[in-house]
Coordinates of C-alpha atoms in Angstrom, one line a residue:
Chain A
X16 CA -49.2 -47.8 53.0
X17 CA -52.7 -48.3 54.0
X18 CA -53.4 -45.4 56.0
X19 CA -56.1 -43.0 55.0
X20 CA -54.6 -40.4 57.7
X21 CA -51.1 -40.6 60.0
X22 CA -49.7 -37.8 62.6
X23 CA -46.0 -38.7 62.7
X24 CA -44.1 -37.2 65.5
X25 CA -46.6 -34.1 65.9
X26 CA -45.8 -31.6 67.9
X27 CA -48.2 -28.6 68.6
X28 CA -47.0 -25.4 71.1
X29 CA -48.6 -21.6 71.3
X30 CA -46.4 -19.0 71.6
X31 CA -48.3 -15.8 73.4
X32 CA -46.7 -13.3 72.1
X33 CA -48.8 -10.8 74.1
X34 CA -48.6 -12.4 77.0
X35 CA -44.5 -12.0 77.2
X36 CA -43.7 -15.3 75.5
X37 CA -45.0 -17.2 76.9
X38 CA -44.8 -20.8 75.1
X39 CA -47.9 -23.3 76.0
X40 CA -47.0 -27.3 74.9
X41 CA -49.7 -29.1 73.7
X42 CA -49.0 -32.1 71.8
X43 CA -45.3 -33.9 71.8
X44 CA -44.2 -36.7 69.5
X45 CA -48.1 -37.7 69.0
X46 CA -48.2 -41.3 66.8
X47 CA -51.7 -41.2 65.0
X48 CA -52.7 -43.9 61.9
X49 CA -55.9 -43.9 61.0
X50 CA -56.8 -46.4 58.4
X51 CA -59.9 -46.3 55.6
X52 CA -63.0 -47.5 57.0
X53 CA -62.0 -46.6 60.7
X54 CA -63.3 -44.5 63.4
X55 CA -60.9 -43.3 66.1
X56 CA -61.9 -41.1 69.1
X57 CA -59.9 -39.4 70.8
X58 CA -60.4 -39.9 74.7
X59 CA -58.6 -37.4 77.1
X60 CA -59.8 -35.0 80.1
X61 CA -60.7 -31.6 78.6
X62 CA -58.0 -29.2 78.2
X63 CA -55.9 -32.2 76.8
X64 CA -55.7 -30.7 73.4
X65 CA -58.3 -32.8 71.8
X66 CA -59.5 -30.4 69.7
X67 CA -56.2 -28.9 69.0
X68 CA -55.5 -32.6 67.4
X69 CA -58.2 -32.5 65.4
X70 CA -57.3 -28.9 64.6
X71 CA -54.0 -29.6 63.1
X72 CA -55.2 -32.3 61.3
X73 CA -57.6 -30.5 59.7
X74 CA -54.3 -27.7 58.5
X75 CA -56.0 -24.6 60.6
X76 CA -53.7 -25.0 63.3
X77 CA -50.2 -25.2 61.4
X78 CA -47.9 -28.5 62.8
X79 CA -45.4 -27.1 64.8
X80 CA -43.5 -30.3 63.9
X81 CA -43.6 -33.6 62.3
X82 CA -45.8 -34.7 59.5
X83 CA -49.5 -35.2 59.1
X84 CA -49.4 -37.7 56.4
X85 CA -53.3 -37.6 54.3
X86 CA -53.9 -40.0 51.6
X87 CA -55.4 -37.5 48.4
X88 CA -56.1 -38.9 45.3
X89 CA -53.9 -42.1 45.5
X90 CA -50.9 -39.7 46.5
X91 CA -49.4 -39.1 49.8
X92 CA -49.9 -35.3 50.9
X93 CA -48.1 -33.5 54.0
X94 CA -50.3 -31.1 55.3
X95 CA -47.5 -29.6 57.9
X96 CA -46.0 -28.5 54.9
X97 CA -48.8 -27.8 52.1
X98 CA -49.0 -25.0 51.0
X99 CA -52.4 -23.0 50.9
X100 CA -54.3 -24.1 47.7
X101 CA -52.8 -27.8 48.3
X102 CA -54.7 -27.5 51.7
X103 CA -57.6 -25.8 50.1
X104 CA -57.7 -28.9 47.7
X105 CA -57.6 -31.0 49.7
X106 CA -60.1 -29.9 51.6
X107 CA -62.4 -29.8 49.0
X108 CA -61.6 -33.1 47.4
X109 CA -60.7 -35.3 50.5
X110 CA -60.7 -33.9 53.9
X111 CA -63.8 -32.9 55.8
X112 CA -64.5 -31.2 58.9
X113 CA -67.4 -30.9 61.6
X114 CA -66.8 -28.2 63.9
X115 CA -69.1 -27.7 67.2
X116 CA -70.2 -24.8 66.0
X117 CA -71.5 -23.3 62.1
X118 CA -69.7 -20.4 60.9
X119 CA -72.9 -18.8 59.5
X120 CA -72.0 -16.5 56.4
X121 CA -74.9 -13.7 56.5
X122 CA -77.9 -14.6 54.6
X123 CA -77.1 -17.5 52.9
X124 CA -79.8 -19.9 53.3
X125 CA -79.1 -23.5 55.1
X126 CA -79.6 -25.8 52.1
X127 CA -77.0 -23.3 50.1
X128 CA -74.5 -23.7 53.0
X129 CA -75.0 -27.7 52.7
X130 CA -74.5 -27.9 48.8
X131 CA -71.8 -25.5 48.6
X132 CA -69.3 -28.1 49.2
X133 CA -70.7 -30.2 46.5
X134 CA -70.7 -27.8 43.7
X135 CA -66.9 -27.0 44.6
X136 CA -66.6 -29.9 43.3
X137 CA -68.4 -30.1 40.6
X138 CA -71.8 -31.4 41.1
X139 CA -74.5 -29.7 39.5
X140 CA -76.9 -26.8 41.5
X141 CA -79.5 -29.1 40.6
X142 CA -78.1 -32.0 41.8
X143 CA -76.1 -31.0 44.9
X144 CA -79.7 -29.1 46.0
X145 CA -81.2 -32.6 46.1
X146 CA -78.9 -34.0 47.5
X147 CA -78.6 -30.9 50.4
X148 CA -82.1 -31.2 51.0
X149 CA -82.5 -34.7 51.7
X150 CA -79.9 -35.0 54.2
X151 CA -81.1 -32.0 56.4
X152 CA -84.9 -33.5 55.9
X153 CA -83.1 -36.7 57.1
X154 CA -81.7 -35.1 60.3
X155 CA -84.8 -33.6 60.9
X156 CA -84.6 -29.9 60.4
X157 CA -87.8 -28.6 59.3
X158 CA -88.6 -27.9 55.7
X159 CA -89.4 -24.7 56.0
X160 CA -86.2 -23.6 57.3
X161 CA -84.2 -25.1 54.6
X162 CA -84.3 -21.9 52.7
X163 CA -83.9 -19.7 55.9
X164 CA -80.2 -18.3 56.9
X165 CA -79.4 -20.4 60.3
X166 CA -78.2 -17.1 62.0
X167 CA -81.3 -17.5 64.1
X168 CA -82.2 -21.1 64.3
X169 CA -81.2 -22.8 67.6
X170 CA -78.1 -24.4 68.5
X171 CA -79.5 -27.6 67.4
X172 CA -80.6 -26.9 64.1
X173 CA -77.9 -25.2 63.5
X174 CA -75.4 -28.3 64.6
X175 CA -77.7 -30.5 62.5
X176 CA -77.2 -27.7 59.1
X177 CA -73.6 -27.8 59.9
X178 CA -73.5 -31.8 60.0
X179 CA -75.4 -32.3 56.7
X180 CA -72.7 -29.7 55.4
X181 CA -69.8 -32.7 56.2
X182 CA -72.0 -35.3 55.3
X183 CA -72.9 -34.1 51.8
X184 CA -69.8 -34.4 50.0
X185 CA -68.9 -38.5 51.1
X186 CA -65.4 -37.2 52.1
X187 CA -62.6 -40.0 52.3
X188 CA -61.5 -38.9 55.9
X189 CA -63.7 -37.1 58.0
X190 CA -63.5 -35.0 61.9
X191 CA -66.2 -34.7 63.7
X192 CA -66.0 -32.6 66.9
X193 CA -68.5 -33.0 69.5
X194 CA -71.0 -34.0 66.5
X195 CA -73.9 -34.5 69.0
X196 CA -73.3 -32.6 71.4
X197 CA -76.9 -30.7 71.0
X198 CA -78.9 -33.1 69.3
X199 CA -82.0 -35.2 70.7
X200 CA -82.0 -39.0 71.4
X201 CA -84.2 -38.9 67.4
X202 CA -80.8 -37.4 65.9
X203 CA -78.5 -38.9 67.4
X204 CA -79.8 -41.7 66.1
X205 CA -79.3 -40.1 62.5
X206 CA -75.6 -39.0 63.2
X207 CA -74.5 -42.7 64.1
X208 CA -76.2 -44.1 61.1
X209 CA -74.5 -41.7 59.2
X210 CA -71.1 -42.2 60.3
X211 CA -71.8 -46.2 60.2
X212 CA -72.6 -45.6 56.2
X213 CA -69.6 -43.7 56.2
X214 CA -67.3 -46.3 57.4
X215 CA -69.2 -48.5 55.2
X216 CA -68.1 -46.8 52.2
X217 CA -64.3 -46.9 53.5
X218 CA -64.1 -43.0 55.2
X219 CA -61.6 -42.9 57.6
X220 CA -63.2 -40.7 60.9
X221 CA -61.4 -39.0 63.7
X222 CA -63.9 -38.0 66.8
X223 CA -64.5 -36.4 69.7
X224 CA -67.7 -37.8 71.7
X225 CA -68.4 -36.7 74.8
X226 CA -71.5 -39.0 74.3
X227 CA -70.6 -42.3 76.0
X228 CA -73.1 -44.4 73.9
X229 CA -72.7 -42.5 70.5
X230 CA -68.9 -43.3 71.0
X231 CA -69.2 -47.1 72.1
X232 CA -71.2 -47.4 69.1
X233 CA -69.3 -46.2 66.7
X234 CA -65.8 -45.9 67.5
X235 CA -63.7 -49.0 66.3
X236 CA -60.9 -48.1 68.8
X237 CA -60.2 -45.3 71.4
X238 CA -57.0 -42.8 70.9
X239 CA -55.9 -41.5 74.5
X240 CA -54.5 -37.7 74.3
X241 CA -52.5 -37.2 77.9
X242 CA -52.1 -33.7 79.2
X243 CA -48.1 -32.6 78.7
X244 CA -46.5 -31.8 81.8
X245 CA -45.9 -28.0 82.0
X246 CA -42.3 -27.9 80.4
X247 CA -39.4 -26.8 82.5
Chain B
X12 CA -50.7 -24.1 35.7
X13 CA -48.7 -20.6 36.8
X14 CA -49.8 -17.1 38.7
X15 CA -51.9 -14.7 37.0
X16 CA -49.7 -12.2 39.4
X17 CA -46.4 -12.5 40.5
X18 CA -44.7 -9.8 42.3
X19 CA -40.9 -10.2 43.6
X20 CA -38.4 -7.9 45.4
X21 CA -41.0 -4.7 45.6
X22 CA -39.4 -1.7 47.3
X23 CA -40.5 1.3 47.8
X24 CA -39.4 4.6 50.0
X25 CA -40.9 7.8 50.7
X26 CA -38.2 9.6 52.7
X27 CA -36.9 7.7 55.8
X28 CA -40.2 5.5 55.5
X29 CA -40.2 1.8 54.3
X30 CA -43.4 1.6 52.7
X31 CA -42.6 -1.4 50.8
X32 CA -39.9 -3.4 52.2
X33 CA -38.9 -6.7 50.4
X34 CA -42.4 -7.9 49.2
X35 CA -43.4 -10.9 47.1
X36 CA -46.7 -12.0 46.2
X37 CA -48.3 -14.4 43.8
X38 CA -52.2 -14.7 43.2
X39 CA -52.7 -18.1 40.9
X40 CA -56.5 -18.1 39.1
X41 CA -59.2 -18.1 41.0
X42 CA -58.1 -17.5 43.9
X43 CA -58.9 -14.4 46.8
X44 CA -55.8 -13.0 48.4
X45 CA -56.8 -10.6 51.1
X46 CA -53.9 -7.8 52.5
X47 CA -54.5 -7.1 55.8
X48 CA -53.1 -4.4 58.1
X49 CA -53.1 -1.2 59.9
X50 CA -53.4 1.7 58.1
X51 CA -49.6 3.2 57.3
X52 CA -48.9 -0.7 56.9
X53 CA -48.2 -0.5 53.3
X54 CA -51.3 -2.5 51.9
X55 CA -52.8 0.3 49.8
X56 CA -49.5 1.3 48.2
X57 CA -49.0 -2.6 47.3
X58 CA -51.9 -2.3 45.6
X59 CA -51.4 0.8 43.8
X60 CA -48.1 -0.5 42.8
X61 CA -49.0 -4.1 41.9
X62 CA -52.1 -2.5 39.6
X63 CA -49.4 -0.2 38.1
X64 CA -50.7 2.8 39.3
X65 CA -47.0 4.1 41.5
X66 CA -43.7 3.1 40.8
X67 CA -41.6 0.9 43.5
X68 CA -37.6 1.9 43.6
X69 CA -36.7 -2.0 42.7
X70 CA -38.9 -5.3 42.0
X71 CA -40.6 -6.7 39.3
X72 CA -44.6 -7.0 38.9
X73 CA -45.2 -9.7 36.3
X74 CA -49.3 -10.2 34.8
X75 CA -49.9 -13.3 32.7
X76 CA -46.4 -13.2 31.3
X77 CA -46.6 -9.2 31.1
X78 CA -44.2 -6.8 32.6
X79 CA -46.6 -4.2 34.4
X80 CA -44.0 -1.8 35.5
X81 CA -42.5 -1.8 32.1
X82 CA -45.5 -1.4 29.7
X83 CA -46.6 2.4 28.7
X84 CA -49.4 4.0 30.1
X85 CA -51.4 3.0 26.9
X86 CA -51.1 -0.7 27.1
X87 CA -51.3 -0.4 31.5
X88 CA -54.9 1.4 30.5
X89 CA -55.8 -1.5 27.7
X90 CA -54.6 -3.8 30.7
X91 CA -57.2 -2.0 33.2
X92 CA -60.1 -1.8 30.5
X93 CA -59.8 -5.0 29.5
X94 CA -57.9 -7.9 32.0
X95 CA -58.4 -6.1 35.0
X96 CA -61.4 -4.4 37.2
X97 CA -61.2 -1.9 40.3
X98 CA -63.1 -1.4 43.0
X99 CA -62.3 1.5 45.1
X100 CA -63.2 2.5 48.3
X101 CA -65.3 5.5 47.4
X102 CA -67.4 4.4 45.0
X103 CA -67.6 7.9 43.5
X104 CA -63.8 7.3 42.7
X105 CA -65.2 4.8 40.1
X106 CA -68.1 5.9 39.1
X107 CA -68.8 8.6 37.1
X108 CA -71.7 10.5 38.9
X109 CA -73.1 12.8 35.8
X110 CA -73.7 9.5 34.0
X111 CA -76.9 7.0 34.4
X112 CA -76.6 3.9 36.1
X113 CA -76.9 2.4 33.1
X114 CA -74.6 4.7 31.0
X115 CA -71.9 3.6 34.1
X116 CA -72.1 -0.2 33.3
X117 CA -72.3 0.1 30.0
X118 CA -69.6 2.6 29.0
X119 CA -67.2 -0.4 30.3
X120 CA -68.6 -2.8 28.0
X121 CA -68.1 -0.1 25.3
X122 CA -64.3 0.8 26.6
X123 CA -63.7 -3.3 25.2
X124 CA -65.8 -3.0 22.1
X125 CA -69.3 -3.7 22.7
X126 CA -71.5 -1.2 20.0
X127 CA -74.9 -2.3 20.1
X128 CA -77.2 -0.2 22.0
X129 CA -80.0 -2.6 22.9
X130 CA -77.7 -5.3 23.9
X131 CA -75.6 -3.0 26.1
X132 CA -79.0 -1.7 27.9
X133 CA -79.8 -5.1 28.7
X134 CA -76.3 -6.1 29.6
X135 CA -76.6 -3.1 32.5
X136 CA -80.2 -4.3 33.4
X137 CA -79.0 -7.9 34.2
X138 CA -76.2 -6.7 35.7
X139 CA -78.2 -4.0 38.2
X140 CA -80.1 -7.0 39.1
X141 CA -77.5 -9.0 40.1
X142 CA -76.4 -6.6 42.2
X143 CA -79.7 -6.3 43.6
X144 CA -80.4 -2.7 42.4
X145 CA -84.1 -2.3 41.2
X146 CA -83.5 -2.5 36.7
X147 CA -86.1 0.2 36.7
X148 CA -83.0 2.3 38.2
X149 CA -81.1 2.0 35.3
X150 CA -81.9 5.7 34.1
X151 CA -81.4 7.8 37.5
X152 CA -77.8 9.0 38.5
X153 CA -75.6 7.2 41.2
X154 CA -75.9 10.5 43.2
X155 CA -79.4 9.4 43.9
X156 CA -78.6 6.4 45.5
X157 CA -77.5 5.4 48.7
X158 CA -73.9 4.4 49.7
X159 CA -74.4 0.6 49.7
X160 CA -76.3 1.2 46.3
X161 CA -73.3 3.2 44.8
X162 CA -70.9 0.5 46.0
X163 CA -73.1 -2.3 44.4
X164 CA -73.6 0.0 41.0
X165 CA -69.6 0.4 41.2
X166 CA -69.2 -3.4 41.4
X167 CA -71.9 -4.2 38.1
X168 CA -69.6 -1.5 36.1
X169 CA -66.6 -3.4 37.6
X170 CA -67.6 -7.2 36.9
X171 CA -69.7 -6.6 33.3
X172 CA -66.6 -7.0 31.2
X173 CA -65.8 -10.6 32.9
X174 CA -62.0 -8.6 34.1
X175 CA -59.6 -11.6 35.2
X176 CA -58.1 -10.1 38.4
X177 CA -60.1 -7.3 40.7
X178 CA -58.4 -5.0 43.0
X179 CA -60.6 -4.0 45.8
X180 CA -59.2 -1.4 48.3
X181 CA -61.7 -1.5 51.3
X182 CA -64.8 -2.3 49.4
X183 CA -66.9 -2.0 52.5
X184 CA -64.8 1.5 53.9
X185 CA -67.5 3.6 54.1
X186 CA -70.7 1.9 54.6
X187 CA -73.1 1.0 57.6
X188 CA -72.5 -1.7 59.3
X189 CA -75.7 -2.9 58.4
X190 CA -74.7 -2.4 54.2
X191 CA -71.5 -3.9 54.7
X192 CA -72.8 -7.7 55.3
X193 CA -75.2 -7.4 52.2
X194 CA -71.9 -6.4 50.0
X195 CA -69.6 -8.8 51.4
X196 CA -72.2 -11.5 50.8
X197 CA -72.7 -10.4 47.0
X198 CA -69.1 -10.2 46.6
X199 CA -68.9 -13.8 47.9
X200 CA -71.2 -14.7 45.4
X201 CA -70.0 -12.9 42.6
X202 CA -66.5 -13.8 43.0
X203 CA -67.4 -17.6 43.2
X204 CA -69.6 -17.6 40.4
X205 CA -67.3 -16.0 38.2
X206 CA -64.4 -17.6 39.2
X207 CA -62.1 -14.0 39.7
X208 CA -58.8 -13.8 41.1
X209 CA -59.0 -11.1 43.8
X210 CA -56.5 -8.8 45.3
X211 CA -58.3 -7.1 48.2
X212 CA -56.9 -4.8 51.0
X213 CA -58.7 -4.2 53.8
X214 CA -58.7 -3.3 57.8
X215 CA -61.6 -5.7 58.3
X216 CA -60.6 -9.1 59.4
X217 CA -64.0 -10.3 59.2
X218 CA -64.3 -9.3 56.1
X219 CA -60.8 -10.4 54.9
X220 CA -62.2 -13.8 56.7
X221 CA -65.7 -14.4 54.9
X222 CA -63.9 -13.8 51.5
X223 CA -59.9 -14.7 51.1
X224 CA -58.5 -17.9 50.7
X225 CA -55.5 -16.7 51.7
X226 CA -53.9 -13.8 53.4
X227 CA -50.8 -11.6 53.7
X228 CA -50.6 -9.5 56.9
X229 CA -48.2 -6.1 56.5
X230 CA -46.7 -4.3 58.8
X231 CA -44.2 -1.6 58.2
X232 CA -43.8 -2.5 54.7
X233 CA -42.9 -6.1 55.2
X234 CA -45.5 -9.0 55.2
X235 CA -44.6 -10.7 58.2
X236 CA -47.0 -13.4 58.0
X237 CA -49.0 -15.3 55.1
X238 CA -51.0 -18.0 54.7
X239 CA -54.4 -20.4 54.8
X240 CA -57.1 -17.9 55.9
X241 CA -58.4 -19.8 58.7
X242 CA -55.1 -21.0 59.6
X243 CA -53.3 -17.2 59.7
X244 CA -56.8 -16.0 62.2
X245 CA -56.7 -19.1 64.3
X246 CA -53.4 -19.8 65.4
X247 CA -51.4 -16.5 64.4
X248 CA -47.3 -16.8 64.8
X249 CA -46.5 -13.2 64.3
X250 CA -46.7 -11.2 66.9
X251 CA -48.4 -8.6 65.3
X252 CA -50.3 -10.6 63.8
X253 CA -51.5 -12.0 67.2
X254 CA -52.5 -8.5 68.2
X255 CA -54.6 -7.8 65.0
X256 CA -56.7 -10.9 65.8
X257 CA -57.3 -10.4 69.4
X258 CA -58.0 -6.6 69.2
X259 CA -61.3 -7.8 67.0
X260 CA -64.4 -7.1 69.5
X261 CA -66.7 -10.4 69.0
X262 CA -70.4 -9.7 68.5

């Protein structure tokens, strides 16, 4: 088993219970293996459930069948049916996650957001600081925002404090959604030599680029997720 | 590695009303469980009867290998001075208001043994500073401070004895909206840094958001759904659970 991440038979529907029932299907008997050191992105037209992919295999949209198979310390883990502090551990220790958008938490400063993830696992303030500091100097947010909350930085800057964030810890499989999506030519740069070093050191990624370019040059292989047919 | 808290089969009735109806919870160390729910859902009489304070008709409430419901009322308050802390909603529920600041934080440490003076004065400075309330405070009465200060002095007293499991019933209740981000954010911290397990109850899901790891959602006595924090906001299978999420105003 050489898979670092594997969607077996994944199926994903949304019941609206407010909207009388109604049930929307979104993924069906989806095949994903993802292996270390590979970077799949996931192609599609919008509304194909891309992000609901990445979603459930991130555990914050729950399976709604199958398996999502994720290699965690040398062990096989299902996160369709882990339960919450398996998911939160894995999380921490294995799985990362680059949403479009930062979740700011009120006045906690940018570089503070980017080490957090290292000192839950146990890197030292000191240490994990550092290492915070030098990857948002490396995608270019200014210094003297680094000790700033992001609440009011620009979509950008914020996008670049929330990529650091996923960066930091050197997670073993990693989802990036739409991780350039409002960066400058300069960083996007940054954001494809950082997923190449990724690779490099064997993480497994799972992308969505609307970038052209930034995809071509990173993606080892594209992953097409078709619209379902409305069921009857 | 087992739960600090384990709760099975909790009922309780009060008349023809289910107030708890077949609950089970466990909160393992460490880790932030956040009850969420309308009020008359059942979530503050959980926590009254999971911290011992009411009686359920049938169930079992078990803390590191302790039978709460079973223990007298002496060795529930050795329990409450010395394992657990409280947080009410009203801070003047937890805080005595015709004692100093300082006499508040440090008649805890006192309740689990503490006896010298100057160590207990500095233990109530450091702590009014972590809560962010000026040391040079430590003299005045909590009826001189503000709401958000009274919350924050209510938390020091709380925390200064290290308790191993908090019940917070709707820590931010009362406050401006303004206040309320500033306590949720110290309570982040706090609870991080110390590593506390963390039963709290509240209305907010924002709140229940920023802080739990995980969350029960009550309705009628019954928790009808459970789980991952993010997962139980994001893609909700309850119906009622569904409604809580959407009737949240964005800002």
């Amino acid at each position: 088993m050489s898979f670092a991440l594997r969607a077996e038979n994944l199926g994903k529907s949304f019941t609206l219970h407010l909207q009388g029932g109604v049930t929307l299907p979104v993924l069906q008997a989806l095949e994903l293996t993802v292996a270390p050191g590979e970077c799949v992105a996931l192609s599609g037209p919008s509304g194909a459930g891309k992000s609901t992919l990445m979603r459930c295999l991130y555990g914050n949209y729950g399976a709604g069948s199958g398996r999502i198979l994720i290699r965690h310390h040398d062990a096989s883990v299902d996160l369709a049916t882990a339960d919450a502090r398996l998911v939160r551990e894995v999380r921490r220790d294995t799985l990362g996650y680059v949403s479009q958008f930062l979740r700011v938490i009120p006045r906690v400063p940018a570089i503070e957001i980017v080490a957090e993830p290292l000192m839950a696992r146990g890197v030292a303030r000191d240490a994990a600081l550092a290492r915070a500091e030098a990857l948002l100097t490396r995608l270019n947010l200014p210094a003297r925002l680094h000790h700033l909350p992001p609440a009011t930085f620009s979509g950008g800057e914020q996008q670049r404090v929330n990529l650091a964030r996923g960066f930091a810890p050197g997670y073993p499989v990693l989802l990036l959604d739409e991780p350039t999506a409002s960066l400058d030519a300069a960083n996007r740069e940054v954001v494809i030599g950082l997923i190449a070093e990724a690779k490099a050191r064997g993480a497994a990624i799972v992308g969505i680029f609307h970038d052209a370019e930034v995809r071509d040059r990173v993606a080892d292989r594209l992953f097409d997720v078709a619209p379902l047919h409305e069921a009857a | 590695m087992s739960p600090l808290l384990s709760a099975r089969g909790l009922e309780l009735r009060f008349g023809r009303i289910a107030a708890l109806d077949g609950v089970d919870l466990d909160i393992w160390p460490g880790e932030v469980v956040a009850i969420v729910g309308e009020s008359g859902s059942g979530k503050t009489t959980l926590l009254r009867v999971l911290s011992g304070l009411a009686a359920p008709d049938a169930g079992s409430v078990i803390f590191d290998g302790q039978d709460v419901l079973g223990m007298n009322e002496a060795a529930r308050r050795h329990l409450m001075r010395t394992q657990w802390g409280f947080v009410h909603q009203n801070p003047r529920d937890g805080l005595r208001m015709g004692v100093s600041a300082g006499g508040n934080i440090g008649e805890r440490l006192m309740a689990t043994g503490a006896r010298h003076y100057g160590n207990i004065r500095a233990a109530a400075a450091d702590w009014l500073r972590r809560v962010e309330i000026d040391p040079e405070r430590l003299d005045a009465l909590p009826r001189t401070f503000s709401g958000g200060m009274q919350q924050r002095l209510q938390i020091a007293r709380t925390l200064v004895t290290h308790p191993r499991l908090v019940f917070m019933d709707e820590p931010t209740g009362g406050l401006d909206v303004s206040v309320q981000a500033r306590l949720l954010d110290l309570i982040r911290a706090l609870v991080a840094e110390l590593g506390l397990s963390v039963l709290l109850v509240t209305h907010d899901i924002a709140a229940a958001r920023l802080l739990a790891h995980r969350i029960l959602v009550m309705r009628h006595g019954q928790v009808v759904e459970q789980g991952l924090t993010d997962r139980v906001l994001d893609d909700p299978q309850h119906p009622y659970t569904q409604l809580l999420v959407t009737s949240v105003l964005a800002a």
